[in-house]
Amino acid sequence: KKLGIALVGLGSYSEGQLAPGLVNAEHCYLAGIVTGTPAKEKEWMERYDIPKANVYNYENFDSIAENDAIDIVYVVLPNSMHAEFCIRAAKAGKHVICEKPMAVSVAECDAIIEACEHANVKLSVGYRMQSDPFTNEVKRLVKEKTFGDVTYVSSDASYISRGNPDQWRLNRALSGGGALLNMGVYAIQSNIYGTGTNPISVSAQEFSTRPDYFKETDETIMAQMKFPNGAVGQLCTSHNARGNRLYVSCTDGWIELNPCHSYGPLAGRTSDGNKISFPHKSQQMLQMDDFAQHIKTGSTNFAPGEMGKRDMIIVEAIYQSIREGGKTIPLDLGDMGIVR
Ligand code: NAD
């Protein structure tokens, strides 16, 4: 049986990526919607053949508990709303996918994890890269030491924001932060899968060149990390640059993905002259199918809540370092959130 997913928040990501990704999924399908915009109800019901009984708004959402057609609730709202809706979904007895960043604080990540544990439901974060074959090829090459030991990793995850200055991503109360909360979590992730380990310390700097536009949220952040095997890493995340790349330097060669964090097709190459190449598939389809299989068969959860929480611990350490003039902040993460 395909598991029924209800998308909460029908913004650009739900409309452009998740709903189309679900059309071809093998283990799940778009069964329901939760929206605060009545005009979208009819449009989505028609386009995706969704019965009225599976349509909710933010007020009557909790009654989704009585709807057996919905197995998974996927929260695709502005970041500061993730915790509330994930916790409500767990209380309704539904498995939960929480978009990235998992929340706007470590404390909120803890609250989501606890609610899911208490309700005995599964939880994952919308980290589509963890189901992407290019990402997994980098993980394999690093793990098997194909090019020797990793000594240095560098990743960029950025785009230039020029649109509406009142958008929620630039509003701290809704976003929790700027580039770091938006694209930065991808750069943190690729530093981690580029070395195969969690960082043991981080230092960071913030740069601001368009303060009239980025009034409340960070524009550009650079961070440096140390890893337990001696490797060092750096990342740049920005709302005022183009960056979509991972470079992994090893003792006997290198691995590069460019583009690395976008929806694909991605591209990669290695120092031996080979290309990294896979047929293009919707990352979102792969991600949701992986989670549905995890629920059905107990297979690996490639993006567990613990991974989202770990990244938020690093985010908070980066902001702390910036507040403290670039001071190195030690991290004690062990293997937290590493899925092997
Ligand atoms: P969006 O602005 O396009 O959509 C946001 C949705 O939330 C809209 O349907 C809007 O109506 C609704 N909403 C409810 N209350 C709101 C409020 N107070 N202010 C603004 N909108 C409100 O945003 P999006 O790009 O779809 O992003 C939604 C979430 O998905 C974010 O957490 C974002 O980080 C995440 N996302 C993840 C990826 C990915 O690659 N995994 C890509 C894009 C977005």
Short mmCIF file of C-alpha atoms and ligand atoms in Angstrom, two decimals:
data_model
loop_
_atom_site.label_atom_id
_atom_site.label_comp_id
_atom_site.label_asym_id
_atom_site.label_seq_id
_atom_site.Cartn_x
_atom_site.Cartn_y
_atom_site.Cartn_z
CA LYS A 1 0.00 0.00 0.00
CA LYS A 2 1.18 3.50 -0.84
CA LEU A 3 1.27 5.75 2.23
CA GLY A 4 -0.82 8.93 2.11
CA ILE A 5 1.02 12.21 2.59
CA ALA A 6 -0.63 15.50 3.54
CA LEU A 7 1.34 18.63 2.67
CA VAL A 8 0.99 21.48 5.18
CA GLY A 9 1.62 24.82 3.44
CA LEU A 10 1.13 25.01 -0.32
CA GLY A 11 3.85 27.53 -1.15
CA SER A 12 6.43 27.37 -3.89
CA TYR A 13 8.27 24.29 -2.62
CA SER A 14 5.11 22.21 -2.20
CA GLU A 15 3.75 23.36 -5.54
CA GLY A 16 6.94 23.24 -7.59
CA GLN A 17 8.75 20.22 -6.13
CA LEU A 18 6.93 18.08 -3.56
CA ALA A 19 3.55 17.60 -5.23
CA PRO A 20 5.10 16.89 -8.67
CA GLY A 21 7.63 14.56 -6.98
CA LEU A 22 4.79 12.60 -5.40
CA VAL A 23 3.11 11.96 -8.74
CA ASN A 24 5.72 9.35 -9.65
CA ALA A 25 6.54 8.07 -6.16
CA GLU A 26 6.31 4.32 -5.62
CA HIS A 27 5.63 4.11 -1.89
CA CYS A 28 3.59 7.24 -1.14
CA TYR A 29 1.16 9.64 -2.79
CA LEU A 30 -0.38 13.05 -2.26
CA ALA A 31 -3.47 12.19 -0.22
CA GLY A 32 -4.29 15.48 1.47
CA ILE A 33 -3.54 19.18 1.91
CA VAL A 34 -3.52 21.66 4.77
CA THR A 35 -3.76 25.27 3.65
CA GLY A 36 -4.67 28.65 5.04
CA THR A 37 -5.68 29.89 1.58
CA PRO A 38 -9.24 28.72 0.65
CA ALA A 39 -8.68 29.51 -3.06
CA LYS A 40 -5.97 26.83 -3.23
CA GLU A 41 -8.29 24.08 -1.98
CA LYS A 42 -10.33 23.70 -5.16
CA GLU A 43 -7.33 24.08 -7.43
CA TRP A 44 -5.31 21.37 -5.66
CA MET A 45 -8.31 19.01 -5.24
CA GLU A 46 -8.84 19.11 -8.99
CA ARG A 47 -5.20 18.92 -10.01
CA TYR A 48 -4.30 16.03 -7.72
CA ASP A 49 -7.66 14.30 -7.31
CA ILE A 50 -7.83 14.98 -3.57
CA PRO A 51 -11.18 14.30 -1.86
CA LYS A 52 -12.72 17.11 0.20
CA ALA A 53 -12.48 14.89 3.30
CA ASN A 54 -8.67 15.16 3.09
CA VAL A 55 -8.56 18.96 2.93
CA TYR A 56 -7.77 20.88 6.13
CA ASN A 57 -6.97 24.40 7.23
CA TYR A 58 -4.68 25.47 10.08
CA GLU A 59 -7.60 25.62 12.54
CA ASN A 60 -9.22 22.21 11.94
CA PHE A 61 -5.88 20.50 11.22
CA ASP A 62 -5.86 18.51 14.48
CA SER A 63 -8.90 16.52 13.36
CA ILE A 64 -6.60 14.88 10.79
CA ALA A 65 -6.10 12.39 13.66
CA GLU A 66 -9.37 10.71 12.63
CA ASN A 67 -8.39 10.40 8.96
CA ASP A 68 -6.90 6.99 8.13
CA ALA A 69 -6.06 8.07 4.57
CA ILE A 70 -3.27 10.27 5.94
CA ASP A 71 -0.19 8.42 7.19
CA ILE A 72 2.41 11.19 6.96
CA VAL A 73 2.16 14.94 7.55
CA TYR A 74 4.80 16.97 5.71
CA VAL A 75 5.30 20.46 7.20
CA VAL A 76 6.36 22.96 4.51
CA LEU A 77 5.71 26.25 6.32
CA PRO A 78 8.01 29.16 7.23
CA ASN A 79 10.73 27.92 9.62
CA SER A 80 9.32 29.33 12.86
CA MET A 81 6.06 27.42 12.28
CA HIS A 82 7.72 23.99 11.87
CA ALA A 83 7.77 23.09 15.57
CA GLU A 84 4.11 23.90 16.21
CA PHE A 85 2.81 21.95 13.22
CA CYS A 86 5.17 18.97 13.61
CA ILE A 87 4.13 18.63 17.24
CA ARG A 88 0.43 18.89 16.32
CA ALA A 89 0.97 16.25 13.60
CA ALA A 90 2.68 13.90 16.06
CA LYS A 91 -0.12 14.41 18.59
CA ALA A 92 -2.56 13.47 15.81
CA GLY A 93 -0.66 10.17 15.52
CA LYS A 94 0.84 10.91 12.09
CA HIS A 95 4.41 10.28 10.96
CA VAL A 96 6.20 13.58 10.34
CA ILE A 97 8.45 15.09 7.70
CA CYS A 98 9.69 18.51 8.78
CA GLU A 99 11.19 20.81 6.15
CA LYS A 100 14.70 22.16 6.64
CA PRO A 101 15.88 23.92 8.71
CA MET A 102 14.21 21.66 11.25
CA ALA A 103 13.26 24.61 13.47
CA VAL A 104 14.66 27.95 14.61
CA SER A 105 16.40 26.67 17.77
CA VAL A 106 17.85 23.49 19.26
CA ALA A 107 15.17 23.66 21.96
CA GLU A 108 12.45 23.48 19.30
CA CYS A 109 14.20 20.51 17.63
CA ASP A 110 14.16 18.75 21.00
CA ALA A 111 10.44 19.46 21.40
CA ILE A 112 9.69 17.98 17.96
CA ILE A 113 11.81 14.87 18.61
CA GLU A 114 10.18 14.38 22.02
CA ALA A 115 6.65 14.77 20.62
CA CYS A 116 7.35 12.14 17.94
CA GLU A 117 8.91 9.74 20.41
CA HIS A 118 6.01 10.21 22.81
CA ALA A 119 3.46 9.57 20.05
CA ASN A 120 5.53 6.66 18.70
CA VAL A 121 5.62 8.12 15.19
CA LYS A 122 8.58 8.37 12.79
CA LEU A 123 10.28 11.68 12.09
CA SER A 124 12.50 12.90 9.29
CA VAL A 125 13.79 16.23 8.01
CA GLY A 126 13.29 17.37 4.41
CA TYR A 127 16.96 16.84 3.57
CA ARG A 128 16.46 15.74 -0.03
CA MET A 129 20.25 15.59 -0.63
CA GLN A 130 20.48 12.58 1.69
CA SER A 131 18.52 10.52 -0.86
CA ASP A 132 20.36 11.93 -3.87
CA PRO A 133 22.73 9.53 -5.70
CA PHE A 134 25.45 12.17 -6.20
CA THR A 135 25.58 12.86 -2.46
CA ASN A 136 25.70 9.16 -1.75
CA GLU A 137 28.52 8.67 -4.25
CA VAL A 138 30.59 11.30 -2.42
CA LYS A 139 29.83 9.51 0.87
CA ARG A 140 30.98 6.22 -0.65
CA LEU A 141 34.21 7.63 -2.11
CA VAL A 142 35.03 9.25 1.24
CA LYS A 143 34.19 6.13 3.26
CA GLU A 144 36.15 3.81 0.98
CA LYS A 145 39.06 6.30 0.90
CA THR A 146 39.18 5.98 -2.89
CA PHE A 147 41.36 9.11 -3.02
CA GLY A 148 42.96 8.66 0.40
CA ASP A 149 42.14 10.57 3.57
CA VAL A 150 40.17 13.80 3.42
CA THR A 151 42.31 16.75 4.49
CA TYR A 152 40.13 19.69 3.46
CA VAL A 153 36.55 20.31 2.40
CA SER A 154 34.90 23.44 1.07
CA SER A 155 31.25 24.06 0.27
CA ASP A 156 29.14 26.94 -0.96
CA ALA A 157 25.36 27.19 -0.71
CA SER A 158 24.11 30.60 -1.77
CA TYR A 159 21.90 32.58 -4.09
CA ILE A 160 21.26 36.25 -4.71
CA SER A 161 18.07 37.50 -3.07
CA ARG A 162 16.65 40.54 -4.83
CA GLY A 163 12.90 40.09 -4.48
CA ASN A 164 10.34 41.40 -2.07
CA PRO A 165 12.12 42.77 1.03
CA ASP A 166 9.08 41.82 3.11
CA GLN A 167 9.29 38.08 2.26
CA TRP A 168 9.28 35.75 5.29
CA ARG A 169 12.85 34.58 4.63
CA LEU A 170 14.09 38.10 5.49
CA ASN A 171 11.82 38.36 8.54
CA ARG A 172 13.65 37.01 11.58
CA ALA A 173 10.48 36.12 13.49
CA LEU A 174 9.42 33.77 10.69
CA SER A 175 12.79 32.56 9.36
CA GLY A 176 14.89 32.44 12.53
CA GLY A 177 17.85 33.77 10.53
CA GLY A 178 19.06 34.51 7.03
CA ALA A 179 21.30 32.64 4.60
CA LEU A 180 22.57 30.31 7.33
CA LEU A 181 19.11 28.97 8.19
CA ASN A 182 18.09 28.82 4.54
CA MET A 183 20.96 27.48 2.41
CA GLY A 184 23.59 27.28 5.15
CA VAL A 185 22.26 24.00 6.53
CA TYR A 186 23.10 22.44 3.14
CA ALA A 187 26.68 23.69 3.35
CA ILE A 188 26.94 22.31 6.90
CA GLN A 189 25.61 18.98 5.62
CA SER A 190 28.02 18.78 2.69
CA ASN A 191 30.99 19.60 4.95
CA ILE A 192 29.88 16.68 7.10
CA TYR A 193 29.30 14.15 4.32
CA GLY A 194 32.44 15.44 2.59
CA THR A 195 34.49 14.33 5.60
CA GLY A 196 32.25 11.55 6.87
CA THR A 197 32.38 12.98 10.40
CA ASN A 198 30.92 15.72 12.58
CA PRO A 199 33.01 18.84 13.27
CA ILE A 200 34.73 19.22 16.65
CA SER A 201 34.81 23.02 16.51
CA VAL A 202 33.57 25.94 14.46
CA SER A 203 34.45 29.61 14.02
CA ALA A 204 32.55 32.07 11.83
CA GLN A 205 32.30 35.60 10.45
CA GLU A 206 29.36 37.57 9.08
CA PHE A 207 29.57 40.07 6.18
CA SER A 208 26.97 42.67 5.34
CA THR A 209 27.04 44.76 2.14
CA ARG A 210 23.30 45.44 1.59
CA PRO A 211 22.02 46.37 5.06
CA ASP A 212 19.03 48.25 3.61
CA TYR A 213 17.71 45.02 2.11
CA PHE A 214 18.88 42.51 4.75
CA LYS A 215 17.52 44.45 7.72
CA GLU A 216 16.99 41.59 10.16
CA THR A 217 18.77 38.55 8.76
CA ASP A 218 22.31 37.53 7.89
CA GLU A 219 23.45 38.19 4.32
CA THR A 220 26.75 36.29 4.09
CA ILE A 221 28.38 33.95 6.61
CA MET A 222 31.67 32.13 6.31
CA ALA A 223 32.56 29.40 8.78
CA GLN A 224 35.54 27.17 9.40
CA MET A 225 35.39 23.74 11.01
CA LYS A 226 37.85 21.22 12.38
CA PHE A 227 37.14 17.51 12.10
CA PRO A 228 38.34 14.71 14.39
CA ASN A 229 40.62 13.12 11.77
CA GLY A 230 42.55 16.40 11.38
CA ALA A 231 40.68 17.57 8.28
CA VAL A 232 39.63 21.22 8.10
CA GLY A 233 36.57 22.60 6.36
CA GLN A 234 35.07 25.88 5.34
CA LEU A 235 31.70 27.00 4.09
CA CYS A 236 30.20 30.11 2.59
CA THR A 237 26.47 30.69 2.68
CA SER A 238 24.96 33.86 1.34
CA HIS A 239 21.81 35.57 0.13
CA ASN A 240 24.08 37.77 -1.98
CA ALA A 241 26.26 35.34 -3.96
CA ARG A 242 25.99 32.42 -6.32
CA GLY A 243 27.34 29.24 -4.76
CA ASN A 244 26.42 25.63 -5.27
CA ARG A 245 29.55 23.53 -4.93
CA LEU A 246 31.38 20.95 -2.84
CA TYR A 247 35.10 20.29 -3.09
CA VAL A 248 36.71 17.47 -1.12
CA SER A 249 40.52 17.39 -1.06
CA CYS A 250 42.13 14.06 -0.17
CA THR A 251 45.72 12.90 0.27
CA ASP A 252 45.70 11.25 -3.20
CA GLY A 253 43.16 13.26 -5.19
CA TRP A 254 39.92 15.19 -5.02
CA ILE A 255 36.16 14.99 -5.51
CA GLU A 256 33.95 17.83 -6.73
CA LEU A 257 30.21 18.32 -7.12
CA ASN A 258 29.12 21.40 -9.04
CA PRO A 259 26.20 21.96 -8.95
CA CYS A 260 25.89 20.27 -5.59
CA HIS A 261 22.86 21.44 -3.58
CA SER A 262 20.23 22.24 -6.22
CA TYR A 263 17.34 20.06 -7.43
CA GLY A 264 19.43 18.53 -10.20
CA PRO A 265 20.60 17.30 -12.52
CA LEU A 266 23.79 17.58 -10.47
CA ALA A 267 27.28 17.03 -11.85
CA GLY A 268 30.54 15.81 -10.40
CA ARG A 269 34.06 14.84 -11.28
CA THR A 270 37.08 13.35 -9.61
CA SER A 271 40.84 13.88 -9.92
CA ASP A 272 41.30 10.67 -11.94
CA GLY A 273 39.40 12.30 -14.83
CA ASN A 274 36.14 10.44 -14.23
CA LYS A 275 32.74 12.06 -14.16
CA ILE A 276 30.19 11.41 -11.43
CA SER A 277 26.94 10.95 -13.28
CA PHE A 278 23.50 9.46 -12.63
CA PRO A 279 20.22 9.60 -14.51
CA HIS A 280 18.14 12.47 -13.17
CA LYS A 281 15.32 11.64 -10.76
CA SER A 282 13.29 13.95 -8.55
CA GLN A 283 15.23 14.19 -5.27
CA GLN A 284 11.97 14.89 -3.47
CA MET A 285 10.42 11.71 -4.86
CA LEU A 286 13.45 9.69 -3.73
CA GLN A 287 13.39 11.35 -0.30
CA MET A 288 9.69 10.74 0.35
CA ASP A 289 9.90 7.16 -1.00
CA ASP A 290 12.86 6.47 1.33
CA PHE A 291 10.88 7.74 4.31
CA ALA A 292 7.75 5.79 3.34
CA GLN A 293 9.85 2.62 3.08
CA HIS A 294 11.40 3.39 6.46
CA ILE A 295 7.89 3.49 7.93
CA LYS A 296 6.73 0.37 6.11
CA THR A 297 9.80 -1.87 6.48
CA GLY A 298 12.10 -0.32 9.08
CA SER A 299 14.71 0.46 6.40
CA THR A 300 17.19 3.28 7.09
CA ASN A 301 15.86 6.73 7.91
CA PHE A 302 18.33 8.81 5.89
CA ALA A 303 17.42 12.13 7.52
CA PRO A 304 16.35 11.50 11.12
CA GLY A 305 15.32 14.25 13.53
CA GLU A 306 18.66 13.89 15.28
CA MET A 307 20.38 15.05 12.07
CA GLY A 308 18.24 18.18 11.93
CA LYS A 309 18.97 18.88 15.59
CA ARG A 310 22.71 18.38 15.09
CA ASP A 311 22.72 20.92 12.28
CA MET A 312 20.84 23.38 14.48
CA ILE A 313 23.48 22.91 17.22
CA ILE A 314 26.11 23.88 14.61
CA VAL A 315 23.97 26.83 13.45
CA GLU A 316 23.71 28.10 17.02
CA ALA A 317 27.49 27.68 17.48
CA ILE A 318 28.12 29.66 14.28
CA TYR A 319 25.92 32.53 15.50
CA GLN A 320 27.65 32.36 18.89
CA SER A 321 31.08 32.58 17.24
CA ILE A 322 29.96 35.63 15.22
CA ARG A 323 28.63 37.33 18.38
CA GLU A 324 31.94 36.60 20.12
CA GLY A 325 34.14 38.08 17.39
CA GLY A 326 34.95 34.87 15.52
CA LYS A 327 35.95 32.85 18.57
CA THR A 328 36.37 29.10 18.04
CA ILE A 329 33.43 27.25 19.60
CA PRO A 330 34.09 23.61 20.58
CA LEU A 331 31.46 21.07 19.58
CA ASP A 332 30.83 17.74 21.27
CA LEU A 333 28.62 15.95 18.74
CA GLY A 334 30.20 12.51 18.56
CA ASP A 335 28.36 10.62 15.81
CA MET A 336 25.09 12.49 16.33
CA GLY A 337 22.96 12.46 13.19
CA ILE A 338 25.50 10.52 11.10
CA VAL A 339 23.73 7.88 9.02
CA ARG A 340 26.12 5.27 7.68
P1 NAD B 1 6.80 29.91 0.38
O1 NAD B 1 6.86 31.30 0.88
O2 NAD B 1 6.75 29.69 -1.08
O3 NAD B 1 5.55 29.15 1.03
C1 NAD B 1 5.24 29.26 2.39
C2 NAD B 1 3.85 28.73 2.64
O4 NAD B 1 3.53 28.95 4.02
C3 NAD B 1 2.77 29.46 1.80
O5 NAD B 1 1.82 28.53 1.38
C4 NAD B 1 2.15 30.41 2.81
O6 NAD B 1 0.81 30.70 2.53
C5 NAD B 1 2.27 29.63 4.11
N1 NAD B 1 2.27 30.47 5.30
C6 NAD B 1 1.53 30.24 6.40
N2 NAD B 1 1.72 31.20 7.30
C7 NAD B 1 2.59 32.07 6.78
C8 NAD B 1 3.16 33.29 7.24
N3 NAD B 1 2.90 33.77 8.46
N4 NAD B 1 4.01 33.92 6.43
C9 NAD B 1 4.33 33.44 5.21
N5 NAD B 1 3.82 32.29 4.71
C10 NAD B 1 2.94 31.61 5.50
O7 NAD B 1 8.05 29.15 1.04
P2 NAD B 1 8.70 27.78 0.55
O8 NAD B 1 9.83 28.10 -0.34
O9 NAD B 1 7.67 26.85 0.06
O10 NAD B 1 9.35 27.26 1.94
C11 NAD B 1 8.59 26.58 2.92
C12 NAD B 1 9.53 25.72 3.76
O11 NAD B 1 10.16 24.78 2.91
C13 NAD B 1 10.66 26.47 4.45
O12 NAD B 1 10.93 25.91 5.70
C14 NAD B 1 11.85 26.26 3.53
O13 NAD B 1 13.10 26.32 4.19
C15 NAD B 1 11.57 24.88 3.01
N6 NAD B 1 12.16 24.65 1.68
C16 NAD B 1 12.99 23.59 1.54
C17 NAD B 1 13.58 23.34 0.32
C18 NAD B 1 14.46 22.15 0.15
O14 NAD B 1 15.26 22.13 -0.77
N7 NAD B 1 14.36 21.13 1.00
C19 NAD B 1 13.35 24.20 -0.75
C20 NAD B 1 12.48 25.27 -0.58
C21 NAD B 1 11.90 25.48 0.66
#
